[in-house]
Amino acid sequence: MMNRRWLLGSLFAAALSTLAPLAQALETLPYTAQALAAAQQAGQPVALHFHADWCPTCRQQTTVLNQLKADPALKLTVLVVDYDNEKDLRKALQVRTQSTVIVYRGTTEKARIAGETAPDKIRAALQAAL
């Protein structure tokens, strides 16, 4: 009897750990040109977060994005762009400051915010692509 309970408990824990990533709708990943192209070609909502490690506003935005992962309505991917190293991308997209978030639905830009840390404004920008 004890072994059976332990086995069922172990199976339940394993199932929860497998399903836990599915509970998060918003996903953050490092930027790659391939990931952006794939999302855009599929017509999916995707956002670029131009982030610099030295930027306190960027860190606040990351905290907000992590909090928004619990919102099941935000089904999109946020690609975190290294502001200091992706100069060509910054130039192509006319990004003049770190802490810029650009939201796309496919290849169409739906929202752009810079320096914003208010959770409701970040959520609204992300929802523009849904």
Short mmCIF file of N, CA and C in Angstrom, two decimals:
data_model
loop_
_atom_site.label_atom_id
_atom_site.label_comp_id
_atom_site.label_asym_id
_atom_site.label_seq_id
_atom_site.Cartn_x
_atom_site.Cartn_y
_atom_site.Cartn_z
N MET A 1 0.82 -1.19 0.00
CA MET A 1 0.00 0.00 0.00
C MET A 1 0.87 1.27 0.00
N MET A 2 1.90 1.26 0.86
CA MET A 2 2.79 2.42 0.95
C MET A 2 3.52 2.63 -0.38
N ASN A 3 4.00 1.57 -1.00
CA ASN A 3 4.70 1.68 -2.27
C ASN A 3 3.79 2.20 -3.37
N ARG A 4 2.53 1.81 -3.32
CA ARG A 4 1.57 2.26 -4.33
C ARG A 4 1.35 3.77 -4.20
N ARG A 5 1.17 4.27 -2.98
CA ARG A 5 1.00 5.70 -2.76
C ARG A 5 2.24 6.47 -3.21
N TRP A 6 3.39 5.93 -2.87
CA TRP A 6 4.63 6.59 -3.27
C TRP A 6 4.73 6.65 -4.79
N LEU A 7 4.39 5.53 -5.45
CA LEU A 7 4.44 5.47 -6.90
C LEU A 7 3.47 6.46 -7.53
N LEU A 8 2.23 6.52 -7.02
CA LEU A 8 1.25 7.46 -7.55
C LEU A 8 1.70 8.91 -7.31
N GLY A 9 2.24 9.17 -6.14
CA GLY A 9 2.74 10.51 -5.83
C GLY A 9 3.87 10.89 -6.76
N SER A 10 4.77 9.95 -7.02
CA SER A 10 5.89 10.21 -7.92
C SER A 10 5.41 10.47 -9.35
N LEU A 11 4.44 9.69 -9.79
CA LEU A 11 3.89 9.88 -11.14
C LEU A 11 3.19 11.23 -11.25
N PHE A 12 2.45 11.62 -10.21
CA PHE A 12 1.77 12.91 -10.21
C PHE A 12 2.78 14.05 -10.26
N ALA A 13 3.84 13.97 -9.47
CA ALA A 13 4.88 15.00 -9.46
C ALA A 13 5.56 15.09 -10.82
N ALA A 14 5.82 13.94 -11.44
CA ALA A 14 6.45 13.94 -12.76
C ALA A 14 5.53 14.57 -13.80
N ALA A 15 4.24 14.28 -13.72
CA ALA A 15 3.29 14.85 -14.66
C ALA A 15 3.21 16.37 -14.49
N LEU A 16 3.19 16.84 -13.26
CA LEU A 16 3.15 18.28 -13.02
C LEU A 16 4.40 18.98 -13.54
N SER A 17 5.55 18.37 -13.32
CA SER A 17 6.78 19.00 -13.80
C SER A 17 6.84 19.02 -15.32
N THR A 18 6.22 18.05 -15.96
CA THR A 18 6.17 18.02 -17.42
C THR A 18 5.21 19.07 -17.96
N LEU A 19 4.09 19.28 -17.27
CA LEU A 19 3.08 20.21 -17.73
C LEU A 19 3.33 21.65 -17.31
N ALA A 20 4.19 21.86 -16.33
CA ALA A 20 4.44 23.21 -15.81
C ALA A 20 4.83 24.20 -16.90
N PRO A 21 5.72 23.86 -17.83
CA PRO A 21 6.05 24.83 -18.87
C PRO A 21 4.86 25.21 -19.74
N LEU A 22 3.88 24.33 -19.87
CA LEU A 22 2.72 24.62 -20.69
C LEU A 22 1.81 25.64 -20.04
N ALA A 23 1.92 25.81 -18.74
CA ALA A 23 1.08 26.76 -18.02
C ALA A 23 1.46 28.20 -18.33
N GLN A 24 2.66 28.41 -18.78
CA GLN A 24 3.11 29.75 -19.11
C GLN A 24 2.84 30.02 -20.58
N ALA A 25 2.09 31.06 -20.83
CA ALA A 25 1.82 31.42 -22.22
C ALA A 25 2.94 32.28 -22.79
N LEU A 26 3.34 33.31 -22.04
CA LEU A 26 4.41 34.18 -22.49
C LEU A 26 5.74 33.47 -22.27
N GLU A 27 6.55 33.47 -23.30
CA GLU A 27 7.84 32.80 -23.23
C GLU A 27 8.92 33.81 -23.59
N THR A 28 10.01 33.81 -22.84
CA THR A 28 11.15 34.67 -23.18
C THR A 28 12.32 33.79 -23.59
N LEU A 29 12.93 34.17 -24.70
CA LEU A 29 14.07 33.43 -25.25
C LEU A 29 15.11 34.42 -25.74
N PRO A 30 16.36 33.99 -25.82
CA PRO A 30 17.37 34.87 -26.41
C PRO A 30 17.06 35.10 -27.89
N TYR A 31 17.35 36.29 -28.37
CA TYR A 31 17.12 36.62 -29.77
C TYR A 31 18.06 35.85 -30.68
N THR A 32 17.50 35.31 -31.74
CA THR A 32 18.26 34.86 -32.90
C THR A 32 17.47 35.31 -34.13
N ALA A 33 18.17 35.61 -35.18
CA ALA A 33 17.49 36.00 -36.41
C ALA A 33 16.58 34.88 -36.91
N GLN A 34 17.00 33.64 -36.71
CA GLN A 34 16.21 32.49 -37.13
C GLN A 34 14.89 32.39 -36.35
N ALA A 35 14.95 32.63 -35.03
CA ALA A 35 13.74 32.56 -34.22
C ALA A 35 12.75 33.65 -34.63
N LEU A 36 13.25 34.85 -34.87
CA LEU A 36 12.38 35.94 -35.30
C LEU A 36 11.77 35.63 -36.66
N ALA A 37 12.59 35.18 -37.59
CA ALA A 37 12.09 34.87 -38.93
C ALA A 37 11.04 33.77 -38.89
N ALA A 38 11.27 32.74 -38.11
CA ALA A 38 10.31 31.63 -38.02
C ALA A 38 8.98 32.11 -37.46
N ALA A 39 9.00 32.91 -36.40
CA ALA A 39 7.76 33.42 -35.81
C ALA A 39 7.03 34.33 -36.79
N GLN A 40 7.78 35.20 -37.47
CA GLN A 40 7.16 36.12 -38.40
C GLN A 40 6.59 35.39 -39.62
N GLN A 41 7.30 34.41 -40.14
CA GLN A 41 6.80 33.65 -41.30
C GLN A 41 5.55 32.87 -40.94
N ALA A 42 5.44 32.43 -39.70
CA ALA A 42 4.26 31.69 -39.25
C ALA A 42 3.11 32.62 -38.87
N GLY A 43 3.34 33.93 -38.91
CA GLY A 43 2.30 34.89 -38.56
C GLY A 43 2.03 34.95 -37.07
N GLN A 44 2.97 34.50 -36.27
CA GLN A 44 2.79 34.46 -34.83
C GLN A 44 3.11 35.80 -34.19
N PRO A 45 2.51 36.05 -33.02
CA PRO A 45 2.89 37.25 -32.27
C PRO A 45 4.26 37.05 -31.65
N VAL A 46 5.11 38.05 -31.79
CA VAL A 46 6.47 37.98 -31.25
C VAL A 46 6.90 39.40 -30.89
N ALA A 47 7.68 39.50 -29.83
CA ALA A 47 8.18 40.81 -29.42
C ALA A 47 9.69 40.76 -29.30
N LEU A 48 10.32 41.89 -29.56
CA LEU A 48 11.76 42.05 -29.35
C LEU A 48 11.95 42.98 -28.16
N HIS A 49 12.72 42.53 -27.19
CA HIS A 49 13.05 43.36 -26.02
C HIS A 49 14.53 43.70 -26.12
N PHE A 50 14.83 44.94 -26.46
CA PHE A 50 16.23 45.38 -26.56
C PHE A 50 16.73 45.66 -25.15
N HIS A 51 17.59 44.79 -24.69
CA HIS A 51 18.01 44.74 -23.29
C HIS A 51 19.52 44.92 -23.18
N ALA A 52 19.92 45.68 -22.17
CA ALA A 52 21.35 45.81 -21.84
C ALA A 52 21.50 45.45 -20.37
N ASP A 53 22.49 44.63 -20.05
CA ASP A 53 22.69 44.19 -18.67
C ASP A 53 22.94 45.35 -17.72
N TRP A 54 23.53 46.43 -18.21
CA TRP A 54 23.86 47.58 -17.38
C TRP A 54 22.69 48.53 -17.18
N CYS A 55 21.56 48.26 -17.80
CA CYS A 55 20.41 49.17 -17.83
C CYS A 55 19.40 48.82 -16.72
N PRO A 56 19.19 49.70 -15.74
CA PRO A 56 18.23 49.40 -14.68
C PRO A 56 16.79 49.33 -15.19
N THR A 57 16.45 50.13 -16.20
CA THR A 57 15.10 50.07 -16.77
C THR A 57 14.87 48.72 -17.44
N CYS A 58 15.88 48.23 -18.15
CA CYS A 58 15.78 46.92 -18.80
C CYS A 58 15.55 45.82 -17.76
N ARG A 59 16.24 45.92 -16.64
CA ARG A 59 16.07 44.92 -15.58
C ARG A 59 14.65 44.97 -15.01
N GLN A 60 14.11 46.18 -14.86
CA GLN A 60 12.73 46.31 -14.39
C GLN A 60 11.76 45.71 -15.40
N GLN A 61 12.01 45.95 -16.68
CA GLN A 61 11.15 45.37 -17.72
C GLN A 61 11.21 43.85 -17.68
N THR A 62 12.39 43.30 -17.45
CA THR A 62 12.53 41.85 -17.36
C THR A 62 11.72 41.31 -16.19
N THR A 63 11.74 42.01 -15.07
CA THR A 63 10.94 41.61 -13.91
C THR A 63 9.45 41.60 -14.27
N VAL A 64 8.99 42.63 -14.96
CA VAL A 64 7.59 42.70 -15.37
C VAL A 64 7.26 41.57 -16.33
N LEU A 65 8.12 41.33 -17.31
CA LEU A 65 7.88 40.24 -18.27
C LEU A 65 7.80 38.90 -17.55
N ASN A 66 8.65 38.69 -16.56
CA ASN A 66 8.60 37.45 -15.81
C ASN A 66 7.28 37.33 -15.04
N GLN A 67 6.78 38.43 -14.52
CA GLN A 67 5.48 38.41 -13.83
C GLN A 67 4.35 38.12 -14.81
N LEU A 68 4.47 38.64 -16.02
CA LEU A 68 3.41 38.46 -17.02
C LEU A 68 3.37 37.03 -17.57
N LYS A 69 4.37 36.23 -17.28
CA LYS A 69 4.34 34.84 -17.73
C LYS A 69 3.16 34.08 -17.14
N ALA A 70 2.63 34.56 -16.03
CA ALA A 70 1.48 33.90 -15.39
C ALA A 70 0.16 34.25 -16.08
N ASP A 71 0.17 35.20 -16.99
CA ASP A 71 -1.06 35.62 -17.67
C ASP A 71 -1.33 34.71 -18.87
N PRO A 72 -2.34 33.83 -18.77
CA PRO A 72 -2.59 32.87 -19.86
C PRO A 72 -3.05 33.53 -21.16
N ALA A 73 -3.47 34.78 -21.10
CA ALA A 73 -3.92 35.46 -22.31
C ALA A 73 -2.77 35.94 -23.18
N LEU A 74 -1.58 36.02 -22.61
CA LEU A 74 -0.42 36.52 -23.37
C LEU A 74 0.32 35.36 -24.01
N LYS A 75 -0.19 34.92 -25.13
CA LYS A 75 0.41 33.78 -25.84
C LYS A 75 1.32 34.30 -26.95
N LEU A 76 2.55 34.62 -26.54
CA LEU A 76 3.52 35.10 -27.50
C LEU A 76 4.93 34.87 -26.96
N THR A 77 5.88 35.06 -27.83
CA THR A 77 7.28 34.90 -27.47
C THR A 77 7.95 36.27 -27.46
N VAL A 78 8.74 36.52 -26.42
CA VAL A 78 9.56 37.73 -26.34
C VAL A 78 11.01 37.30 -26.55
N LEU A 79 11.60 37.83 -27.60
CA LEU A 79 13.00 37.55 -27.89
C LEU A 79 13.84 38.67 -27.30
N VAL A 80 14.77 38.31 -26.44
CA VAL A 80 15.60 39.30 -25.75
C VAL A 80 16.83 39.58 -26.60
N VAL A 81 16.92 40.82 -27.07
CA VAL A 81 17.99 41.26 -27.96
C VAL A 81 19.08 41.93 -27.13
N ASP A 82 20.32 41.53 -27.34
CA ASP A 82 21.46 42.17 -26.67
C ASP A 82 21.68 43.52 -27.33
N TYR A 83 21.29 44.57 -26.63
CA TYR A 83 21.36 45.92 -27.19
C TYR A 83 22.77 46.30 -27.63
N ASP A 84 23.75 45.91 -26.86
CA ASP A 84 25.12 46.30 -27.14
C ASP A 84 25.73 45.57 -28.34
N ASN A 85 25.28 44.37 -28.62
CA ASN A 85 25.89 43.56 -29.68
C ASN A 85 25.11 43.51 -30.98
N GLU A 86 23.85 43.85 -30.97
CA GLU A 86 23.03 43.75 -32.19
C GLU A 86 22.85 45.12 -32.85
N LYS A 87 23.96 45.74 -33.19
CA LYS A 87 23.94 47.10 -33.75
C LYS A 87 23.25 47.16 -35.11
N ASP A 88 23.45 46.16 -35.95
CA ASP A 88 22.82 46.16 -37.27
C ASP A 88 21.30 46.06 -37.15
N LEU A 89 20.83 45.23 -36.24
CA LEU A 89 19.39 45.09 -36.02
C LEU A 89 18.82 46.39 -35.46
N ARG A 90 19.52 46.99 -34.53
CA ARG A 90 19.07 48.28 -33.97
C ARG A 90 18.92 49.31 -35.06
N LYS A 91 19.92 49.37 -35.93
CA LYS A 91 19.89 50.36 -37.02
C LYS A 91 18.74 50.06 -37.98
N ALA A 92 18.57 48.80 -38.35
CA ALA A 92 17.52 48.42 -39.29
C ALA A 92 16.12 48.74 -38.74
N LEU A 93 15.95 48.59 -37.43
CA LEU A 93 14.64 48.82 -36.82
C LEU A 93 14.52 50.21 -36.19
N GLN A 94 15.54 51.03 -36.38
CA GLN A 94 15.57 52.40 -35.84
C GLN A 94 15.33 52.43 -34.33
N VAL A 95 16.03 51.56 -33.64
CA VAL A 95 15.98 51.52 -32.18
C VAL A 95 17.10 52.41 -31.67
N ARG A 96 16.73 53.46 -30.97
CA ARG A 96 17.71 54.44 -30.52
C ARG A 96 18.08 54.31 -29.05
N THR A 97 17.35 53.49 -28.32
CA THR A 97 17.62 53.35 -26.90
C THR A 97 17.38 51.92 -26.43
N GLN A 98 18.17 51.51 -25.46
CA GLN A 98 17.90 50.23 -24.83
C GLN A 98 16.54 50.35 -24.12
N SER A 99 16.02 49.28 -23.64
CA SER A 99 14.70 49.21 -22.98
C SER A 99 13.56 49.49 -23.96
N THR A 100 13.81 49.18 -25.23
CA THR A 100 12.77 49.30 -26.26
C THR A 100 12.15 47.93 -26.48
N VAL A 101 10.84 47.90 -26.57
CA VAL A 101 10.10 46.67 -26.87
C VAL A 101 9.30 46.93 -28.14
N ILE A 102 9.51 46.07 -29.14
CA ILE A 102 8.76 46.16 -30.39
C ILE A 102 7.94 44.88 -30.51
N VAL A 103 6.65 45.05 -30.76
CA VAL A 103 5.73 43.92 -30.81
C VAL A 103 5.23 43.75 -32.24
N TYR A 104 5.29 42.52 -32.73
CA TYR A 104 4.87 42.19 -34.09
C TYR A 104 3.79 41.13 -34.08
N ARG A 105 2.95 41.19 -35.10
CA ARG A 105 2.07 40.07 -35.47
C ARG A 105 2.53 39.72 -36.87
N GLY A 106 3.23 38.59 -36.99
CA GLY A 106 3.87 38.29 -38.26
C GLY A 106 4.95 39.34 -38.50
N THR A 107 4.92 39.98 -39.65
CA THR A 107 5.93 41.01 -39.96
C THR A 107 5.41 42.42 -39.72
N THR A 108 4.18 42.55 -39.24
CA THR A 108 3.58 43.86 -39.02
C THR A 108 3.84 44.34 -37.59
N GLU A 109 4.47 45.50 -37.48
CA GLU A 109 4.70 46.08 -36.16
C GLU A 109 3.37 46.56 -35.60
N LYS A 110 3.03 46.09 -34.39
CA LYS A 110 1.77 46.44 -33.75
C LYS A 110 1.94 47.43 -32.60
N ALA A 111 3.10 47.45 -31.98
CA ALA A 111 3.34 48.37 -30.86
C ALA A 111 4.83 48.54 -30.67
N ARG A 112 5.18 49.70 -30.10
CA ARG A 112 6.58 49.98 -29.76
C ARG A 112 6.56 50.87 -28.52
N ILE A 113 7.31 50.44 -27.51
CA ILE A 113 7.44 51.25 -26.30
C ILE A 113 8.92 51.32 -25.94
N ALA A 114 9.30 52.41 -25.29
CA ALA A 114 10.69 52.56 -24.87
C ALA A 114 10.71 53.15 -23.46
N GLY A 115 11.49 52.52 -22.59
CA GLY A 115 11.64 53.01 -21.24
C GLY A 115 10.45 52.80 -20.34
N GLU A 116 9.49 52.03 -20.79
CA GLU A 116 8.26 51.81 -20.03
C GLU A 116 8.42 50.63 -19.07
N THR A 117 8.03 50.84 -17.81
CA THR A 117 8.13 49.75 -16.82
C THR A 117 6.79 49.44 -16.16
N ALA A 118 5.75 50.17 -16.49
CA ALA A 118 4.43 49.91 -15.89
C ALA A 118 3.87 48.61 -16.45
N PRO A 119 3.54 47.65 -15.59
CA PRO A 119 3.04 46.36 -16.07
C PRO A 119 1.83 46.47 -17.00
N ASP A 120 0.89 47.38 -16.71
CA ASP A 120 -0.30 47.49 -17.55
C ASP A 120 0.05 48.02 -18.95
N LYS A 121 1.03 48.89 -19.04
CA LYS A 121 1.42 49.42 -20.36
C LYS A 121 2.22 48.38 -21.16
N ILE A 122 3.06 47.61 -20.48
CA ILE A 122 3.79 46.54 -21.17
C ILE A 122 2.80 45.48 -21.63
N ARG A 123 1.86 45.10 -20.76
CA ARG A 123 0.84 44.11 -21.14
C ARG A 123 0.04 44.60 -22.34
N ALA A 124 -0.36 45.87 -22.34
CA ALA A 124 -1.14 46.42 -23.44
C ALA A 124 -0.36 46.37 -24.75
N ALA A 125 0.93 46.68 -24.70
CA ALA A 125 1.77 46.62 -25.90
C ALA A 125 1.82 45.18 -26.42
N LEU A 126 2.03 44.23 -25.53
CA LEU A 126 2.10 42.82 -25.94
C LEU A 126 0.76 42.35 -26.50
N GLN A 127 -0.33 42.78 -25.89
CA GLN A 127 -1.66 42.36 -26.34
C GLN A 127 -1.99 42.91 -27.72
N ALA A 128 -1.32 43.96 -28.14
CA ALA A 128 -1.58 44.55 -29.46
C ALA A 128 -1.35 43.56 -30.60
N ALA A 129 -0.55 42.54 -30.35
CA ALA A 129 -0.25 41.56 -31.39
C ALA A 129 -1.15 40.34 -31.33
N LEU A 130 -2.01 40.26 -30.35
CA LEU A 130 -2.87 39.07 -30.20
C LEU A 130 -4.19 39.22 -30.91
#
